[in-house]
Amino acid sequence: MKIPVILNGEKTILEARPDETLLTVLRRLGLFSVKKGCGKGRCGFCTVLLNAKPVPSCILPAGIVRDASIVTLEYFSKSTAYTDIMRGFEQAGLHLCGYCNSAKVFAVYDLIETSYRPTQEELEQLADSLTCSCTDRSSFINGVLYAVANRHKSVKRK
């Protein structure tokens, strides 16, 4: 089936079988930031932004994304939001493993977009929701706080 979408800022027609997941289709297109993990939508390794919200692509049937905007980490990595987040992680001394990057980056992006000043509870819930253990909880929360501060500086400059 042919599925029209906006993929990484470009109008695109995805070719997919009815039983295929968005993860499978994206990887076939060479978008390898979407990783296959649990296959149940829990680990977040396959996270993409669907209409600006982070979602696990491993449980989305490709057919339901018709006319949606899909952003992968490959494209998002060119944005100032990504730079702000990664700079925050670096300031906190975080080194991501590469497998969970899309889960962590998109989760932090969503938090920054929905909460100007995240509460300690929001930060802890975010840290607890991510399954990859390449970073410790405290350093991750500090990285998020740095990312929030960086984002505020970037947005003020505009």
PDB file of C-alpha atoms in Angstrom:
ATOM      1  CA  MET A   1       0.000   0.000   0.000  1.00  0.00           C
ATOM      2  CA  LYS A   2       1.065   3.583  -0.581  1.00  0.00           C
ATOM      3  CA  ILE A   3       1.028   5.894   2.448  1.00  0.00           C
ATOM      4  CA  PRO A   4       1.539   9.631   2.004  1.00  0.00           C
ATOM      5  CA  VAL A   5       3.432  11.266   4.901  1.00  0.00           C
ATOM      6  CA  ILE A   6       5.823  14.072   5.638  1.00  0.00           C
ATOM      7  CA  LEU A   7       9.002  12.258   6.588  1.00  0.00           C
ATOM      8  CA  ASN A   8      11.794  14.380   7.991  1.00  0.00           C
ATOM      9  CA  GLY A   9      10.342  17.509   6.397  1.00  0.00           C
ATOM     10  CA  GLU A  10       9.776  15.997   2.944  1.00  0.00           C
ATOM     11  CA  LYS A  11       6.522  14.855   1.360  1.00  0.00           C
ATOM     12  CA  THR A  12       7.031  11.139   0.877  1.00  0.00           C
ATOM     13  CA  ILE A  13       5.055   8.077  -0.147  1.00  0.00           C
ATOM     14  CA  LEU A  14       5.852   5.109   2.080  1.00  0.00           C
ATOM     15  CA  GLU A  15       5.499   1.682   0.522  1.00  0.00           C
ATOM     16  CA  ALA A  16       4.328  -0.855   3.087  1.00  0.00           C
ATOM     17  CA  ARG A  17       2.494  -4.120   3.454  1.00  0.00           C
ATOM     18  CA  PRO A  18      -0.615  -3.928   5.664  1.00  0.00           C
ATOM     19  CA  ASP A  19       1.058  -5.966   8.426  1.00  0.00           C
ATOM     20  CA  GLU A  20       4.262  -3.872   8.564  1.00  0.00           C
ATOM     21  CA  THR A  21       5.152  -1.613  11.428  1.00  0.00           C
ATOM     22  CA  LEU A  22       6.433   1.907  10.963  1.00  0.00           C
ATOM     23  CA  LEU A  23       9.748   0.722  12.451  1.00  0.00           C
ATOM     24  CA  THR A  24      10.219  -1.833   9.668  1.00  0.00           C
ATOM     25  CA  VAL A  25       9.399   0.691   6.943  1.00  0.00           C
ATOM     26  CA  LEU A  26      11.740   3.353   8.362  1.00  0.00           C
ATOM     27  CA  ARG A  27      14.651   0.933   8.722  1.00  0.00           C
ATOM     28  CA  ARG A  28      14.100  -0.265   5.152  1.00  0.00           C
ATOM     29  CA  LEU A  29      14.536   3.388   4.118  1.00  0.00           C
ATOM     30  CA  GLY A  30      17.918   3.473   5.862  1.00  0.00           C
ATOM     31  CA  LEU A  31      16.789   5.410   8.924  1.00  0.00           C
ATOM     32  CA  PHE A  32      18.769   3.489  11.508  1.00  0.00           C
ATOM     33  CA  SER A  33      18.281   5.815  14.488  1.00  0.00           C
ATOM     34  CA  VAL A  34      15.078   3.818  14.986  1.00  0.00           C
ATOM     35  CA  LYS A  35      16.326   0.709  16.727  1.00  0.00           C
ATOM     36  CA  LYS A  36      14.520  -2.562  17.273  1.00  0.00           C
ATOM     37  CA  GLY A  37      14.311  -3.315  20.971  1.00  0.00           C
ATOM     38  CA  CYS A  38      11.466  -4.962  22.844  1.00  0.00           C
ATOM     39  CA  GLY A  39       8.965  -4.873  19.967  1.00  0.00           C
ATOM     40  CA  LYS A  40       6.225  -4.037  22.467  1.00  0.00           C
ATOM     41  CA  GLY A  41       6.515  -0.237  22.647  1.00  0.00           C
ATOM     42  CA  ARG A  42       8.073  -0.204  26.111  1.00  0.00           C
ATOM     43  CA  CYS A  43      11.822   0.347  25.708  1.00  0.00           C
ATOM     44  CA  GLY A  44      11.611   3.433  23.493  1.00  0.00           C
ATOM     45  CA  PHE A  45      14.573   2.525  21.301  1.00  0.00           C
ATOM     46  CA  CYS A  46      12.397   2.903  18.191  1.00  0.00           C
ATOM     47  CA  THR A  47      10.992   6.303  19.164  1.00  0.00           C
ATOM     48  CA  VAL A  48      10.100   8.855  16.490  1.00  0.00           C
ATOM     49  CA  LEU A  49       8.161  12.095  16.629  1.00  0.00           C
ATOM     50  CA  LEU A  50       4.717  11.575  15.143  1.00  0.00           C
ATOM     51  CA  ASN A  51       2.967  14.902  14.732  1.00  0.00           C
ATOM     52  CA  ALA A  52       5.538  16.339  17.186  1.00  0.00           C
ATOM     53  CA  LYS A  53       4.895  13.727  19.917  1.00  0.00           C
ATOM     54  CA  PRO A  54       7.268  10.866  20.775  1.00  0.00           C
ATOM     55  CA  VAL A  55       5.849   7.440  19.944  1.00  0.00           C
ATOM     56  CA  PRO A  56       7.262   3.906  19.669  1.00  0.00           C
ATOM     57  CA  SER A  57       7.352   3.031  15.973  1.00  0.00           C
ATOM     58  CA  CYS A  58       7.525  -0.717  16.651  1.00  0.00           C
ATOM     59  CA  ILE A  59       3.835  -0.968  17.540  1.00  0.00           C
ATOM     60  CA  LEU A  60       2.425   1.434  14.950  1.00  0.00           C
ATOM     61  CA  PRO A  61       0.971  -0.182  11.868  1.00  0.00           C
ATOM     62  CA  ALA A  62       2.390   1.788   8.957  1.00  0.00           C
ATOM     63  CA  GLY A  63      -1.097   2.343   7.546  1.00  0.00           C
ATOM     64  CA  ILE A  64      -2.263   4.541  10.411  1.00  0.00           C
ATOM     65  CA  VAL A  65       0.390   7.211   9.817  1.00  0.00           C
ATOM     66  CA  ARG A  66      -1.260   8.402   6.603  1.00  0.00           C
ATOM     67  CA  ASP A  67      -0.807  12.191   6.220  1.00  0.00           C
ATOM     68  CA  ALA A  68       1.186  12.428   9.460  1.00  0.00           C
ATOM     69  CA  SER A  69       4.460  14.201  10.087  1.00  0.00           C
ATOM     70  CA  ILE A  70       7.213  11.766  11.106  1.00  0.00           C
ATOM     71  CA  VAL A  71      10.601  12.937  12.388  1.00  0.00           C
ATOM     72  CA  THR A  72      13.506  10.604  13.082  1.00  0.00           C
ATOM     73  CA  LEU A  73      16.630  11.403  15.049  1.00  0.00           C
ATOM     74  CA  GLU A  74      18.624  11.727  11.803  1.00  0.00           C
ATOM     75  CA  TYR A  75      16.602  14.821  10.874  1.00  0.00           C
ATOM     76  CA  PHE A  76      16.010  16.110  14.409  1.00  0.00           C
ATOM     77  CA  SER A  77      19.783  16.105  15.037  1.00  0.00           C
ATOM     78  CA  LYS A  78      20.041  19.150  12.750  1.00  0.00           C
ATOM     79  CA  SER A  79      17.793  21.265  15.009  1.00  0.00           C
ATOM     80  CA  THR A  80      18.721  23.728  17.730  1.00  0.00           C
ATOM     81  CA  ALA A  81      16.535  21.752  20.151  1.00  0.00           C
ATOM     82  CA  TYR A  82      18.745  18.706  19.606  1.00  0.00           C
ATOM     83  CA  THR A  83      21.884  20.784  20.101  1.00  0.00           C
ATOM     84  CA  ASP A  84      20.476  22.189  23.349  1.00  0.00           C
ATOM     85  CA  ILE A  85      19.599  18.721  24.636  1.00  0.00           C
ATOM     86  CA  MET A  86      22.910  17.133  23.697  1.00  0.00           C
ATOM     87  CA  ARG A  87      24.841  20.064  25.158  1.00  0.00           C
ATOM     88  CA  GLY A  88      22.871  19.564  28.393  1.00  0.00           C
ATOM     89  CA  PHE A  89      23.765  15.878  28.436  1.00  0.00           C
ATOM     90  CA  GLU A  90      27.412  16.748  27.839  1.00  0.00           C
ATOM     91  CA  GLN A  91      27.368  19.347  30.633  1.00  0.00           C
ATOM     92  CA  ALA A  92      26.107  16.627  32.994  1.00  0.00           C
ATOM     93  CA  GLY A  93      28.790  14.208  31.814  1.00  0.00           C
ATOM     94  CA  LEU A  94      26.354  11.851  30.057  1.00  0.00           C
ATOM     95  CA  HIS A  95      27.477   9.555  27.284  1.00  0.00           C
ATOM     96  CA  LEU A  96      24.576   7.798  25.580  1.00  0.00           C
ATOM     97  CA  CYS A  97      25.074   4.259  24.340  1.00  0.00           C
ATOM     98  CA  GLY A  98      23.650   4.936  20.881  1.00  0.00           C
ATOM     99  CA  TYR A  99      20.832   2.461  21.271  1.00  0.00           C
ATOM    100  CA  CYS A 100      18.588   4.623  23.448  1.00  0.00           C
ATOM    101  CA  ASN A 101      19.394   8.016  21.917  1.00  0.00           C
ATOM    102  CA  SER A 102      16.024   8.533  20.236  1.00  0.00           C
ATOM    103  CA  ALA A 103      14.147   7.500  23.390  1.00  0.00           C
ATOM    104  CA  LYS A 104      16.049   9.894  25.641  1.00  0.00           C
ATOM    105  CA  VAL A 105      16.341  12.817  23.241  1.00  0.00           C
ATOM    106  CA  PHE A 106      12.687  12.767  22.175  1.00  0.00           C
ATOM    107  CA  ALA A 107      11.466  12.272  25.760  1.00  0.00           C
ATOM    108  CA  VAL A 108      13.479  15.301  26.902  1.00  0.00           C
ATOM    109  CA  TYR A 109      12.291  17.294  23.885  1.00  0.00           C
ATOM    110  CA  ASP A 110       8.668  16.512  24.732  1.00  0.00           C
ATOM    111  CA  LEU A 111       9.203  17.546  28.360  1.00  0.00           C
ATOM    112  CA  ILE A 112      10.863  20.811  27.349  1.00  0.00           C
ATOM    113  CA  GLU A 113       8.059  21.573  24.900  1.00  0.00           C
ATOM    114  CA  THR A 114       5.292  20.882  27.425  1.00  0.00           C
ATOM    115  CA  SER A 115       6.820  22.180  30.652  1.00  0.00           C
ATOM    116  CA  TYR A 116       8.718  25.460  30.881  1.00  0.00           C
ATOM    117  CA  ARG A 117      10.105  24.578  34.312  1.00  0.00           C
ATOM    118  CA  PRO A 118       9.796  20.825  34.934  1.00  0.00           C
ATOM    119  CA  THR A 119       9.109  19.829  38.520  1.00  0.00           C
ATOM    120  CA  GLN A 120      11.248  17.333  40.400  1.00  0.00           C
ATOM    121  CA  GLU A 121       8.365  14.867  40.099  1.00  0.00           C
ATOM    122  CA  GLU A 122       8.232  15.308  36.307  1.00  0.00           C
ATOM    123  CA  LEU A 123      11.995  14.811  36.072  1.00  0.00           C
ATOM    124  CA  GLU A 124      11.873  11.662  38.185  1.00  0.00           C
ATOM    125  CA  GLN A 125       8.937  10.252  36.205  1.00  0.00           C
ATOM    126  CA  LEU A 126      10.838  10.883  32.988  1.00  0.00           C
ATOM    127  CA  ALA A 127      13.986   9.199  34.307  1.00  0.00           C
ATOM    128  CA  ASP A 128      11.970   6.223  35.557  1.00  0.00           C
ATOM    129  CA  SER A 129      10.156   5.825  32.231  1.00  0.00           C
ATOM    130  CA  LEU A 130      13.359   5.163  30.275  1.00  0.00           C
ATOM    131  CA  THR A 131      14.663   1.617  30.375  1.00  0.00           C
ATOM    132  CA  CYS A 132      18.239   1.900  29.094  1.00  0.00           C
ATOM    133  CA  SER A 133      20.780   1.968  31.891  1.00  0.00           C
ATOM    134  CA  CYS A 134      23.669   3.618  30.028  1.00  0.00           C
ATOM    135  CA  THR A 135      23.199   6.669  32.264  1.00  0.00           C
ATOM    136  CA  ASP A 136      22.538   6.889  35.970  1.00  0.00           C
ATOM    137  CA  ARG A 137      19.306   8.524  37.126  1.00  0.00           C
ATOM    138  CA  SER A 138      20.854  11.509  38.898  1.00  0.00           C
ATOM    139  CA  SER A 139      23.155  12.441  36.003  1.00  0.00           C
ATOM    140  CA  PHE A 140      20.280  12.054  33.542  1.00  0.00           C
ATOM    141  CA  ILE A 141      18.096  14.423  35.584  1.00  0.00           C
ATOM    142  CA  ASN A 142      20.972  16.920  35.730  1.00  0.00           C
ATOM    143  CA  GLY A 143      21.375  16.605  31.963  1.00  0.00           C
ATOM    144  CA  VAL A 144      17.693  17.380  31.502  1.00  0.00           C
ATOM    145  CA  LEU A 145      18.004  20.460  33.719  1.00  0.00           C
ATOM    146  CA  TYR A 146      20.979  21.682  31.698  1.00  0.00           C
ATOM    147  CA  ALA A 147      19.045  21.001  28.482  1.00  0.00           C
ATOM    148  CA  VAL A 148      16.086  23.033  29.773  1.00  0.00           C
ATOM    149  CA  ALA A 149      18.396  25.951  30.590  1.00  0.00           C
ATOM    150  CA  ASN A 150      20.095  25.695  27.191  1.00  0.00           C
ATOM    151  CA  ARG A 151      16.733  25.643  25.433  1.00  0.00           C
ATOM    152  CA  HIS A 152      15.549  28.750  27.278  1.00  0.00           C
ATOM    153  CA  LYS A 153      18.712  30.589  26.181  1.00  0.00           C
ATOM    154  CA  SER A 154      18.264  29.507  22.540  1.00  0.00           C
ATOM    155  CA  VAL A 155      14.610  30.503  22.410  1.00  0.00           C
ATOM    156  CA  LYS A 156      15.354  33.920  23.978  1.00  0.00           C
ATOM    157  CA  ARG A 157      17.932  34.674  21.271  1.00  0.00           C
ATOM    158  CA  LYS A 158      15.382  34.243  18.489  1.00  0.00           C
TER     159      LYS A 158
END
